[in-house]
Short mmCIF file of C-alpha atoms in Angstrom, two decimals:
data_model
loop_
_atom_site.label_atom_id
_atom_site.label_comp_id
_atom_site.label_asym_id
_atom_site.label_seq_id
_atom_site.Cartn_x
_atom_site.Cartn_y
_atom_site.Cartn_z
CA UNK A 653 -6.36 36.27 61.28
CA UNK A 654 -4.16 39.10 61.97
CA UNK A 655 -3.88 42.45 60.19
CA UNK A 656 -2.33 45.29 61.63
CA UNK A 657 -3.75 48.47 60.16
CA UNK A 658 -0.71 50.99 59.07
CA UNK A 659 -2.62 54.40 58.31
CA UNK A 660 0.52 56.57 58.51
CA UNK A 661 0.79 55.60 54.79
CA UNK A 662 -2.48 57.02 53.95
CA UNK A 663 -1.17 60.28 55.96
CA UNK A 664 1.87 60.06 53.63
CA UNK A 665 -0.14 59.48 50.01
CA UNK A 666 -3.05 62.52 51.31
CA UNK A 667 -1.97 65.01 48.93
CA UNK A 668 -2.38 62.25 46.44
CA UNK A 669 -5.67 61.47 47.38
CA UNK A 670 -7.13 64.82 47.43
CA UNK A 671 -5.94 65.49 44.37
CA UNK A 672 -8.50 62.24 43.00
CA UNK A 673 -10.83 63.57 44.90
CA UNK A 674 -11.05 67.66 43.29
CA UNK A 675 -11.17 65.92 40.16
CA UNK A 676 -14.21 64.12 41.56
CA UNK A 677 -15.94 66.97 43.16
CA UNK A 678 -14.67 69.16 39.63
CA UNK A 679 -16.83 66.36 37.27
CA UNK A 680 -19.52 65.92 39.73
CA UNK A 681 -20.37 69.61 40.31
CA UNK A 682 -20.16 70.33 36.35
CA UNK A 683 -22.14 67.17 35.39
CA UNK A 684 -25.03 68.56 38.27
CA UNK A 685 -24.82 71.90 36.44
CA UNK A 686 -25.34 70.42 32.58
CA UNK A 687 -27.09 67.73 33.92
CA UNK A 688 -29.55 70.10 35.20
CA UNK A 689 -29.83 72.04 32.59
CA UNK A 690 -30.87 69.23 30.28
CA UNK A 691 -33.47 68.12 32.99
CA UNK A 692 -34.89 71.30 32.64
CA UNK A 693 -35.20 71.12 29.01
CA UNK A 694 -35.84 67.28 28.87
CA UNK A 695 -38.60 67.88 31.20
CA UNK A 696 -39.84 71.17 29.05
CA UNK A 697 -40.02 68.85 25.75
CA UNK A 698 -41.52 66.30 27.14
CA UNK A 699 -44.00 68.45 28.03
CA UNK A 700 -44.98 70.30 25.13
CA UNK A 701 -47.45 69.25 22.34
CA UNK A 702 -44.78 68.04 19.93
CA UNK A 703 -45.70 64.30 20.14
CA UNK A 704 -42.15 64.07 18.16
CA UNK A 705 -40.14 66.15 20.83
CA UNK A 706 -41.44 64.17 23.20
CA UNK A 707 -40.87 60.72 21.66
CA UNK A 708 -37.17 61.46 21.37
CA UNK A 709 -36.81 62.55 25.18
CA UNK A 710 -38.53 59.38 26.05
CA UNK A 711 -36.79 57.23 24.49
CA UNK A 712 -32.92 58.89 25.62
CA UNK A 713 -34.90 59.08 29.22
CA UNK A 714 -35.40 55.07 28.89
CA UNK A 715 -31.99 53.86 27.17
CA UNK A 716 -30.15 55.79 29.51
CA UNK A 717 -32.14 54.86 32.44
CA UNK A 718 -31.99 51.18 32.03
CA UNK A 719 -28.55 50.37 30.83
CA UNK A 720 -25.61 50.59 33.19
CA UNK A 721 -23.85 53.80 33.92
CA UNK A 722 -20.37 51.93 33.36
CA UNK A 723 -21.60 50.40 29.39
CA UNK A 724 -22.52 53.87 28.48
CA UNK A 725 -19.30 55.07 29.89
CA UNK A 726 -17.66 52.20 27.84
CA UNK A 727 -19.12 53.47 24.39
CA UNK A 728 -18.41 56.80 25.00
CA UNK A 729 -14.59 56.01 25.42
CA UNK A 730 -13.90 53.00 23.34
CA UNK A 731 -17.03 53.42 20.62
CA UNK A 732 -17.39 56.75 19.64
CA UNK A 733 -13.40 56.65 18.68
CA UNK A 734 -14.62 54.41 16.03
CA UNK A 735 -16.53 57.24 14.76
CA UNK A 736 -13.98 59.69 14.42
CA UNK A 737 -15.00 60.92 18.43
CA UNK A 738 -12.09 60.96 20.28
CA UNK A 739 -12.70 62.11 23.92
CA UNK A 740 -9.82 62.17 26.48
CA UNK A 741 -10.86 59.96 29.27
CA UNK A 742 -12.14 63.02 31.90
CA UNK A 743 -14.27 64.78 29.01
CA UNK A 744 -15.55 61.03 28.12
CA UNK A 745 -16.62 60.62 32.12
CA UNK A 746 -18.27 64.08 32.23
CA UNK A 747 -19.88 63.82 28.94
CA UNK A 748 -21.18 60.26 30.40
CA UNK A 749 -22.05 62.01 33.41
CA UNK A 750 -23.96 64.62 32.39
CA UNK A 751 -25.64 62.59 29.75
CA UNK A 752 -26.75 60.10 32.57
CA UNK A 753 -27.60 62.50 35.34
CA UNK A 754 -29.75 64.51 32.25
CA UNK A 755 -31.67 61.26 32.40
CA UNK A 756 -32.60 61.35 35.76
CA UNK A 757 -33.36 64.65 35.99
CA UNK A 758 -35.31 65.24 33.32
CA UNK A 759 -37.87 62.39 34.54
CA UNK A 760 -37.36 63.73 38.15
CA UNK A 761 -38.16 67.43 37.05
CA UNK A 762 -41.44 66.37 34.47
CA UNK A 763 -43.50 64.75 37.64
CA UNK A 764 -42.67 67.99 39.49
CA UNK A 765 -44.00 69.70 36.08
CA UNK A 766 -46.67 67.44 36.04
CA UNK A 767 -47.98 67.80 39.54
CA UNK A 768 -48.74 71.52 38.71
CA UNK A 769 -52.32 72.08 39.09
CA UNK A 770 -54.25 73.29 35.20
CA UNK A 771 -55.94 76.03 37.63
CA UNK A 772 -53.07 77.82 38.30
CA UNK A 773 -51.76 77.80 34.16
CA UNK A 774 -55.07 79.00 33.71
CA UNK A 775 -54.71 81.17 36.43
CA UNK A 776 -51.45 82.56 34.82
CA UNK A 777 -53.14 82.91 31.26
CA UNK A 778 -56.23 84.47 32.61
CA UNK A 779 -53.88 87.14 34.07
CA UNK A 780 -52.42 87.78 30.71
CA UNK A 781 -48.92 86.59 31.28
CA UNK A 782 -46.91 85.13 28.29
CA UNK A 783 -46.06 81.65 27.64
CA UNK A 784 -42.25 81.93 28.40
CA UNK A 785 -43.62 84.10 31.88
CA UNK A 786 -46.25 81.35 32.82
CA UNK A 787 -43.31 78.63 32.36
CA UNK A 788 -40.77 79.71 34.13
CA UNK A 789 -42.75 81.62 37.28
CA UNK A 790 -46.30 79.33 37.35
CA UNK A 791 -44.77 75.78 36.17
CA UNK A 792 -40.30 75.44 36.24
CA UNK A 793 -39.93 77.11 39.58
CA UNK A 794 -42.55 75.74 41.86
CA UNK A 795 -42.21 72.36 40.05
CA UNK A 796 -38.32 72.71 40.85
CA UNK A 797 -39.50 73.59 44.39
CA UNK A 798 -41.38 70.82 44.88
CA UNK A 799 -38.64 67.87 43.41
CA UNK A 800 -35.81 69.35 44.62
CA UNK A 801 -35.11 67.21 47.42
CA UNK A 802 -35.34 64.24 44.76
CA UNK A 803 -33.23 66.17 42.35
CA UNK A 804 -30.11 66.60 44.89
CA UNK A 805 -30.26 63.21 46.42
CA UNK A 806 -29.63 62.18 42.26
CA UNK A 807 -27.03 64.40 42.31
CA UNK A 808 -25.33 62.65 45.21
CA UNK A 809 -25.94 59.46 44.12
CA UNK A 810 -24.35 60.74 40.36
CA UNK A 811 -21.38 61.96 42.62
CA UNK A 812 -20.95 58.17 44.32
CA UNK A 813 -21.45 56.37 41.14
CA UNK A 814 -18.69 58.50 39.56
CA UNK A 815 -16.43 56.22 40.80
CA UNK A 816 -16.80 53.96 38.05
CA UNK A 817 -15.10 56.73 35.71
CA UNK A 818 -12.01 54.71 37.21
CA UNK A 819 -12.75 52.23 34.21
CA UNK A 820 -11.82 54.40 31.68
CA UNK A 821 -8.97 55.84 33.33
CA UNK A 822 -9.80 58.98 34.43
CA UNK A 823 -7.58 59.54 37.59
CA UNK A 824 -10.21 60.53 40.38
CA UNK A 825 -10.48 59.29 43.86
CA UNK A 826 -11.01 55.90 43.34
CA UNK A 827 -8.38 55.58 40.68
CA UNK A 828 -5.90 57.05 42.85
CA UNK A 829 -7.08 54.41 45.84
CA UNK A 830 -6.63 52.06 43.10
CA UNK A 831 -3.32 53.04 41.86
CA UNK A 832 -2.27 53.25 45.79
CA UNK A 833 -3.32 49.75 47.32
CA UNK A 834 -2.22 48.36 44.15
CA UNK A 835 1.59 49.47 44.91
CA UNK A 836 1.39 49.66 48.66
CA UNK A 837 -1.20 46.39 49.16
CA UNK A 838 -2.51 47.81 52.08
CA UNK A 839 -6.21 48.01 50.81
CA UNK A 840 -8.17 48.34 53.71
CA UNK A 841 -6.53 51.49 54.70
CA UNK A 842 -6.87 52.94 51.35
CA UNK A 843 -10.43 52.10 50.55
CA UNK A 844 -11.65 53.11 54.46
CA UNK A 845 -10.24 56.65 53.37
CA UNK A 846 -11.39 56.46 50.25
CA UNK A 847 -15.24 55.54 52.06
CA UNK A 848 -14.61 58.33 54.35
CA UNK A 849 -13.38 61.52 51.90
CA UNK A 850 -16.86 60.02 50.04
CA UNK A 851 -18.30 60.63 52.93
CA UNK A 852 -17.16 63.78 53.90
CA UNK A 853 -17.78 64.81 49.48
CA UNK A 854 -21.29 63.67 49.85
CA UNK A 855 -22.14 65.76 53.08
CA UNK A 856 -20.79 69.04 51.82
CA UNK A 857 -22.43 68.63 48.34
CA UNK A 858 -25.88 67.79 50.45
CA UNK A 859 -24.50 70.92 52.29
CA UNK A 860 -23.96 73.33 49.57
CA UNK A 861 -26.77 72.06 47.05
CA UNK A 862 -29.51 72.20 50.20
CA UNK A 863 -28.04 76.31 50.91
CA UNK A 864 -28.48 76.63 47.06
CA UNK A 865 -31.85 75.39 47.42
CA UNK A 866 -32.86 77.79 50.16
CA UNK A 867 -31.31 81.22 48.62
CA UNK A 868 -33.36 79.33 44.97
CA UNK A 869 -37.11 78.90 47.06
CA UNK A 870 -37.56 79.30 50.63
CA UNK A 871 -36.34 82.78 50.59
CA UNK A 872 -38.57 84.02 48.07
CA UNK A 873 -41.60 82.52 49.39
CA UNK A 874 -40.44 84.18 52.97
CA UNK A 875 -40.25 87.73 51.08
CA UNK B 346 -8.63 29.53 90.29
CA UNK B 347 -9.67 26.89 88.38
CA UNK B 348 -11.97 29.55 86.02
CA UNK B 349 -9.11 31.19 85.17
CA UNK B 350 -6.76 28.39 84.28
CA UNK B 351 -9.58 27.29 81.96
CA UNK B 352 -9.94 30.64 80.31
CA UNK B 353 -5.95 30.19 79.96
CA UNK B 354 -6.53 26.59 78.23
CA UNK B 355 -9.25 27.93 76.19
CA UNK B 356 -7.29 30.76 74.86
CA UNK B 357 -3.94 28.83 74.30
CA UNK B 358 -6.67 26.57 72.18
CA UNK B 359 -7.93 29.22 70.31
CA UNK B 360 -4.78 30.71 69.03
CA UNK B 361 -3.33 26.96 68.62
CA UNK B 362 -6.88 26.96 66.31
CA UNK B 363 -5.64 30.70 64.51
CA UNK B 364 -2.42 29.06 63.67
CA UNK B 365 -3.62 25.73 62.61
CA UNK B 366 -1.22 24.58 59.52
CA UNK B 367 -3.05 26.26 56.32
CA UNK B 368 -1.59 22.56 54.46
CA UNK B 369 -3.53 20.72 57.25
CA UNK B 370 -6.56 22.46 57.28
CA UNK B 371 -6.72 22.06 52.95
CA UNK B 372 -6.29 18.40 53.51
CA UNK B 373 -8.97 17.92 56.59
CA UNK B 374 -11.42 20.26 54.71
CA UNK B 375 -10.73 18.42 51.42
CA UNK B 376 -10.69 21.67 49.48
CA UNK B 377 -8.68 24.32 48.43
CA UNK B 378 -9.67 28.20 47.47
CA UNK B 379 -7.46 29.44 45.08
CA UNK B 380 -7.68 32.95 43.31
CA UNK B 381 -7.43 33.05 39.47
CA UNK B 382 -7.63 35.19 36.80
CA UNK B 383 -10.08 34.70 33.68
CA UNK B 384 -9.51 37.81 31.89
CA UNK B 385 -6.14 37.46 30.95
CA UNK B 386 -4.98 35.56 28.14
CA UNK B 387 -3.07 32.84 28.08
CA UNK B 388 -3.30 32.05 31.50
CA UNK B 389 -6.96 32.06 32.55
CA UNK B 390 -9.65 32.98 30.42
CA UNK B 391 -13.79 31.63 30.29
CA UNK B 392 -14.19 28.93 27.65
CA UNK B 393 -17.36 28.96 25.13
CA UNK B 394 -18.95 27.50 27.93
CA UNK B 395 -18.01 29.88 30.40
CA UNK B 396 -15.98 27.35 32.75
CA UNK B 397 -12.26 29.18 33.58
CA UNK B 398 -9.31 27.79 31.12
CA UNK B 399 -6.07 28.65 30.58
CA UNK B 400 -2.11 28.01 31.37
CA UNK B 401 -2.93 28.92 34.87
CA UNK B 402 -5.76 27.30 35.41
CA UNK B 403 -4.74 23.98 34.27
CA UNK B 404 -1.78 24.42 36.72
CA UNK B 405 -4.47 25.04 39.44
CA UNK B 406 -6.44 21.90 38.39
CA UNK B 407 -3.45 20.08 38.50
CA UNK B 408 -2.13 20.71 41.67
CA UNK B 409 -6.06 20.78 43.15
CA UNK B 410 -5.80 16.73 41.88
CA UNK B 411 -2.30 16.01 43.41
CA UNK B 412 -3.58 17.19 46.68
CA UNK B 413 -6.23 15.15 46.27
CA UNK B 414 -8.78 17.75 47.49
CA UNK B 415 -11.80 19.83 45.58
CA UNK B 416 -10.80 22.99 43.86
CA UNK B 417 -12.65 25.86 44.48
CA UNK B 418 -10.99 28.76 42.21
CA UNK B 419 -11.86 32.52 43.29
CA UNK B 420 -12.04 34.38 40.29
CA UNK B 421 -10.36 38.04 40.68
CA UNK B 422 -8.59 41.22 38.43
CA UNK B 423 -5.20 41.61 38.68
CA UNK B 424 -5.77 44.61 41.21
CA UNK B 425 -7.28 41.81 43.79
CA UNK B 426 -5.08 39.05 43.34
CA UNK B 427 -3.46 39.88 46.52
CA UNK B 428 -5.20 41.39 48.58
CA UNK B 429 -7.48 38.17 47.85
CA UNK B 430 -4.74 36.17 49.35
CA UNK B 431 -4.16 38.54 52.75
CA UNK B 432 -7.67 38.89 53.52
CA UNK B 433 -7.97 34.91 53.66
CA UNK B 434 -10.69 34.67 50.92
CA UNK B 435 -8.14 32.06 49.32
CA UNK B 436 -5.69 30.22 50.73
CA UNK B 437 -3.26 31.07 47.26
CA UNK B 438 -3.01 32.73 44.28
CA UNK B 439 -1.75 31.49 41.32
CA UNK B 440 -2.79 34.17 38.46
CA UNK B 441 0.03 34.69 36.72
CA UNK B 442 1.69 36.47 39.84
CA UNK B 443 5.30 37.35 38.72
CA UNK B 444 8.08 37.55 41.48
CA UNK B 445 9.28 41.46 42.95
CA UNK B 446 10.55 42.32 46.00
CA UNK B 447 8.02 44.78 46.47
CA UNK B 448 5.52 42.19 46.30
CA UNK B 449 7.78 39.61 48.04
CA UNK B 450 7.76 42.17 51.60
CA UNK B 451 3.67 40.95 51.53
CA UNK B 452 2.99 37.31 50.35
CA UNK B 453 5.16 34.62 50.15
CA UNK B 454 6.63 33.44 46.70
CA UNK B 455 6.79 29.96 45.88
CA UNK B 456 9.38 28.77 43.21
CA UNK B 457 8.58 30.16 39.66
CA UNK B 458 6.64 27.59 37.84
CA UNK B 459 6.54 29.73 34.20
CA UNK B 460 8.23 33.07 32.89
CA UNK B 461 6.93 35.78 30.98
CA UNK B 462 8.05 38.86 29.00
CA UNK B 463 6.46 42.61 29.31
CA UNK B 464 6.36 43.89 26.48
CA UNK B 465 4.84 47.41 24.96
CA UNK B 466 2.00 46.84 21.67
CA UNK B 467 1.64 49.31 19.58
CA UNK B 468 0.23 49.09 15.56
CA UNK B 469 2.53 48.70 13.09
CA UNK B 470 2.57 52.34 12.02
CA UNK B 471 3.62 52.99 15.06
CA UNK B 472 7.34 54.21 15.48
CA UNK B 473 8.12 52.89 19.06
CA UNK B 474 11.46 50.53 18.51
CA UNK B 475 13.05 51.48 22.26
CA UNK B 476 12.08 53.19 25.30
CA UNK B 477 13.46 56.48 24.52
CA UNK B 478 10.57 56.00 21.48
CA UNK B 479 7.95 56.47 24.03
CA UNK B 480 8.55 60.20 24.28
CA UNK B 481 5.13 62.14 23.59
CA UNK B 482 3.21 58.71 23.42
CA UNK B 483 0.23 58.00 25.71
CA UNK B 484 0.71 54.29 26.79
CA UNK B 485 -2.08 52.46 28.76
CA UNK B 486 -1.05 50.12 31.45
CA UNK B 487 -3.06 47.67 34.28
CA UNK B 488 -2.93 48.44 37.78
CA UNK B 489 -1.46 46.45 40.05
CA UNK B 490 0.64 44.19 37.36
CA UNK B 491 3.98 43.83 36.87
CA UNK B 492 3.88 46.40 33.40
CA UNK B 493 2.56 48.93 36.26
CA UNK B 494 6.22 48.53 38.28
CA UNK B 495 8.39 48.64 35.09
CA UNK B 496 7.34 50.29 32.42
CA UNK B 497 6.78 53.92 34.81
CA UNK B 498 10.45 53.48 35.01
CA UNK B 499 11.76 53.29 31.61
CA UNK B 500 9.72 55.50 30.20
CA UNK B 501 10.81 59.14 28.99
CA UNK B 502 9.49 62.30 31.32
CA UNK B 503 7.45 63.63 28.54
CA UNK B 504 5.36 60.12 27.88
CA UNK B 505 1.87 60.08 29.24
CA UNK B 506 0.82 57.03 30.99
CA UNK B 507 -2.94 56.44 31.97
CA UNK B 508 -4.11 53.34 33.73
CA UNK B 509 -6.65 51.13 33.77
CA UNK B 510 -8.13 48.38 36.27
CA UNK B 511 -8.44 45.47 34.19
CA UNK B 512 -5.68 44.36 31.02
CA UNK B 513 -9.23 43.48 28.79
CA UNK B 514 -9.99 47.49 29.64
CA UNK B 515 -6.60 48.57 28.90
CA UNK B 516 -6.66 46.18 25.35
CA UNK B 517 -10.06 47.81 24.18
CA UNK B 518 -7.94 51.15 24.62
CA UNK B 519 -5.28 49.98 22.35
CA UNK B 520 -7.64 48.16 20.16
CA UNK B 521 -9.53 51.60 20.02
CA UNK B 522 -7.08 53.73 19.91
CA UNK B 523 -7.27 55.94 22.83
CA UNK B 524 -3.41 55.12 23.72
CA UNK B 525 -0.79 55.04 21.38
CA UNK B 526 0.42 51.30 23.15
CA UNK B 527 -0.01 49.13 26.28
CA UNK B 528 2.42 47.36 28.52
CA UNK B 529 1.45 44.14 28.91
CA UNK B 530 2.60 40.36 28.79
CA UNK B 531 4.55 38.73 25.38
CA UNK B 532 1.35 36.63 24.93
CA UNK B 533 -1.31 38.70 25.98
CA UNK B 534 0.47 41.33 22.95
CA UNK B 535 0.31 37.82 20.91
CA UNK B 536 -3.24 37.04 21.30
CA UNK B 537 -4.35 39.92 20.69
CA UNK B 538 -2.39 40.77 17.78
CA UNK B 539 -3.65 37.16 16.29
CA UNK B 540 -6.85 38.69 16.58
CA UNK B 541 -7.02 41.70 15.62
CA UNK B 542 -5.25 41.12 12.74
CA UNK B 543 -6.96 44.39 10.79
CA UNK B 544 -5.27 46.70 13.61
CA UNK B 545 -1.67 44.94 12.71
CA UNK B 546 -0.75 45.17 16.46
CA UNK B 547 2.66 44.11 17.66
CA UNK B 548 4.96 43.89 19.80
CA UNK B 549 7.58 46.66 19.80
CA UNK B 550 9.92 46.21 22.65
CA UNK B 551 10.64 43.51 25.51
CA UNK B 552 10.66 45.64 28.57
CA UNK B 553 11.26 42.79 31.01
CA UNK B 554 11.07 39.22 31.19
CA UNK B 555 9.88 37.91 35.05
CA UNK B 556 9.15 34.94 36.76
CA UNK B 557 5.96 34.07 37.86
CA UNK B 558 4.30 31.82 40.80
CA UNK B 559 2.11 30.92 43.20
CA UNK B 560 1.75 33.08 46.41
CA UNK B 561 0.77 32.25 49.41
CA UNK B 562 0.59 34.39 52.77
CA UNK B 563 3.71 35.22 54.56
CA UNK B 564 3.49 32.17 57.65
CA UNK B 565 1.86 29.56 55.24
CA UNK B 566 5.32 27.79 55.16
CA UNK B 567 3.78 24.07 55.34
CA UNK B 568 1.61 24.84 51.93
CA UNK B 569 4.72 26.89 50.59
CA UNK B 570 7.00 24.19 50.77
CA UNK B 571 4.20 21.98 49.18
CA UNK B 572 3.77 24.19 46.48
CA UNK B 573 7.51 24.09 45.79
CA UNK B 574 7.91 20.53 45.86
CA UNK B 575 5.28 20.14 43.57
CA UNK B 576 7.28 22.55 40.79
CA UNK B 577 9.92 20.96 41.37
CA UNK B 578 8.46 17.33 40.40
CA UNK B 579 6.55 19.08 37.63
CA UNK B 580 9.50 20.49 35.83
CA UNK B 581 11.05 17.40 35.89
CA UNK B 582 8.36 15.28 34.70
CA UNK B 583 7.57 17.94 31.71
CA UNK B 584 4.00 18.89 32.61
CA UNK B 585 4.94 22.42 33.36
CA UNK B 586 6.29 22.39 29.75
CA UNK B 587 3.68 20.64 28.09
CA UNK B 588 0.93 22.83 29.67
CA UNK B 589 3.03 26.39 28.78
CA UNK B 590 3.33 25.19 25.18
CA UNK B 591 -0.19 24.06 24.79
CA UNK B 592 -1.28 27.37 25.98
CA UNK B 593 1.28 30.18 24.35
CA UNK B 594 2.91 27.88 21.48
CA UNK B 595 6.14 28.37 22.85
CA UNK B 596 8.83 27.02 24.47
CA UNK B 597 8.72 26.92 28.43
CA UNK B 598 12.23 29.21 29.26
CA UNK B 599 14.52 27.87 31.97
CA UNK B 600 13.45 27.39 35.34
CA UNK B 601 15.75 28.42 38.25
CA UNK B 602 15.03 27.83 41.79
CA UNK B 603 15.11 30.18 44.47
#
């Protein structure tokens, strides 16, 4: 079979591409940041003693992690209008996003909660510090310190699987690919780009979230 | 000496092998590969029992049964058709595949065996009557179909167009209303219209009318000319007809030949 590969028109459709691909790294790094913040407080409810609060974190922890990313995606877009929720299709993939990635985190960031030791609560209380004090210095941040590795390989993965926001025709990287080997029909030049700006996305976000990490833990345990 | 006139056999075999007649290879293997669509109304969509029906696909079966070989039908979205075709993971596509010259520098078009019009759905209380009506509208449209290469170029400056990878995608957007209308086939407008009958969808404008047919890659000239003979025969002998009103309730439009 022959196939001659023609990558000057990848060259000639870059700008195009790039462009996709900020409005991938522009959902992915806001999803990480609300996505976080509702693993925090996921993980925080589920817990505390409210047997309620932590019934209704389980069970958005469980529907969202065992349906597909795309079918929640779907509803978001094409259900909720139904509803009187209109959502243009890049605030329907980052609401999807974050929603997801909240998910993941929140289960992610409750082991690291739960692998704190009672002692060193007890430690906390015995040295008189408050409740919001003993939370945030005894249990979030060395609980944070101890899943973050887990935490930013989710965010990576949330990053890859954003490619599916396609679907609902957001225009990001693999939309544009789309779009461009759709018109041009040369596909395996477009999607090997496509693979390697992925690539090249998913080493500076391991990049940037592992610095973020280090300026977070490792330098205040060094001080 | 001798090695290397071997090597120089073997080789001359081998490409001889690379450029073995597609037509003979269907008939010695007994089977054909051919990519189809099932998401796209009229032409190939799953029955109740999730087996692949439609205009197309009867077309398919048909000319699987005058080759006398086994069909095996690669099911692919529009995006795919072709590229399903180069990359030799069927040896033609017949999925509704109308005729450009765009498309034509690629694959190799066989003589149109059905026509279709593009055509831009909107609900009734929608005010769209021409192009210049478009102005300020968001329309959804497929990738990689023929609505993607015409509508873009009718429409007004100021009309937003978003696109989608798959027409049943770019229908729930209509259907839901997250675009004002869709570009998409005269039937596809029709089925849906039929049922959704609460949304009182219909068609507003015929953008184009095209001619579809079977592709095949550029080289395959033995199956090509197969392909064509067999339109030919079939217009004359009304199955192409029969077929195209079975499936769309209309009237099969003239034929020309390339």
């Amino acid at each position: 079979m022959h196939y001659v590969f023609q990558f000057g028109i990848v060259y000639d459709n870059l700008p195009l591409l790039l462009h996709g691909a900020l409005l991938t790294i522009r959902l992915s790094a806001l999803a990480m940041l609300f996505g976080a913040v509702v693993g925090v407080l996921g993980a925080a409810v589920s817990t505390s003693s409210s047997r309620w609060a932590r019934g209704i974190v389980r069970a958005y922890v469980e529907v969202i992690r065992n349906t597909p990313f795309l079918v929640q995606l779907f509803i978001i877009y094409f259900s909720l209008p139904a509803i009187g929720l209109r959502f243009r299709a890049d605030q329907a993939a980052l609401l999807g996003m974050t929603i997801n990635l909240g998910a993941y985190a929140t289960e992610i960031i409750r082991g690291g909660i739960e692998s704190i030791p009672a002692g060193q609560i007890e430690a906390g209380r015995a040295l008189g510090l408050r409740r919001w004090h003993i939370f945030r210095f005894i249990v979030l941040l060395p609980a944070l310190r101890v899943v973050y590795p887990a935490l930013v390989s989710q965010f990576i993965l949330l990053m890859l699987g954003s490619s599916v926001i396609s679907s609902i025709s957001a225009e990001d990287l693999t939309a544009v690919t789309n779009s461009l080997q759709s018109t041009t029909f040369r596909s395996f030049e477009f999607y090997f780009a496509a693979t390697a700006i992925y690539f090249v996305m998913a080493l500076g976000f391991r990049l940037v979230l592992d610095g973020l990490g280090w300026l977070l833990f490792q330098r205040r345990t060094a001080s | 000496m001798k090695k290397l006139m071997m090597a120089a056999l073997a080789l001359l075999f081998c490409i001889g092998a690379v450029q073995a007649q597609t037509l003979d290879r269907i008939l010695k293997d007994k089977k054909i590969r051919v990519a189809v669509e099932v998401d796209s109304p009229p032409f190939g969509v799953l029955d109740s029992a999730g087996e692949p029906d439609g205009l197309e696909i009867a077309a398919v079966r048909q000319l699987a049964k005058d080759l006398g070989v086994t069909l095996e039908m690669v099911q692919v979205t529009a995006p795919a058709r072709i590229p399903a075709v180069l990359a030799g993971r069927a040896d033609v596509a017949i999925a509704s595949l109308s005729m450009t010259l765009d498309r034509a520098k690629t694959v190799a078009f066989a003589n149109p065996h059905g026509a279709l019009t593009i055509v831009i759905a909107a609900p009734a209380g929608t005010k769209i009557a021409s192009a210049a009506d478009l102005s300020g509208k968001r329309i959804g449209l497929t990738r990689g179909t023929l609505e993607e290469a015409t509508v873009p170029k009718i429409a007004p400056k100021d009309c937003e167009i978003v696109f989608f990878d798959d027409i049943s995608v770019t229908i729930q957007a209509l259907v839901s209303g997250q675009v004002d209308g869709a570009g998409m086939s005269g039937f596809a407008a029709k089925a849906i219209a039929d049922k959704n009958p609460a949304k009182q969808l219909e068609s507003k404008f015929t953008v184009t009318t095209a001619y579809y047919a079977a592709v095949v890659r550029p080289g395959d000239w033995d199956l090509l000319h197969w392909i064509n003979t067999w339109v030919f025969l079939h217009k004359r002998d009304g199955f192409l007809a029969g077929i195209y009103e079975k499936y769309t309730g209309l009237k099969l439009p003239d034929l020309p030949t390339m």
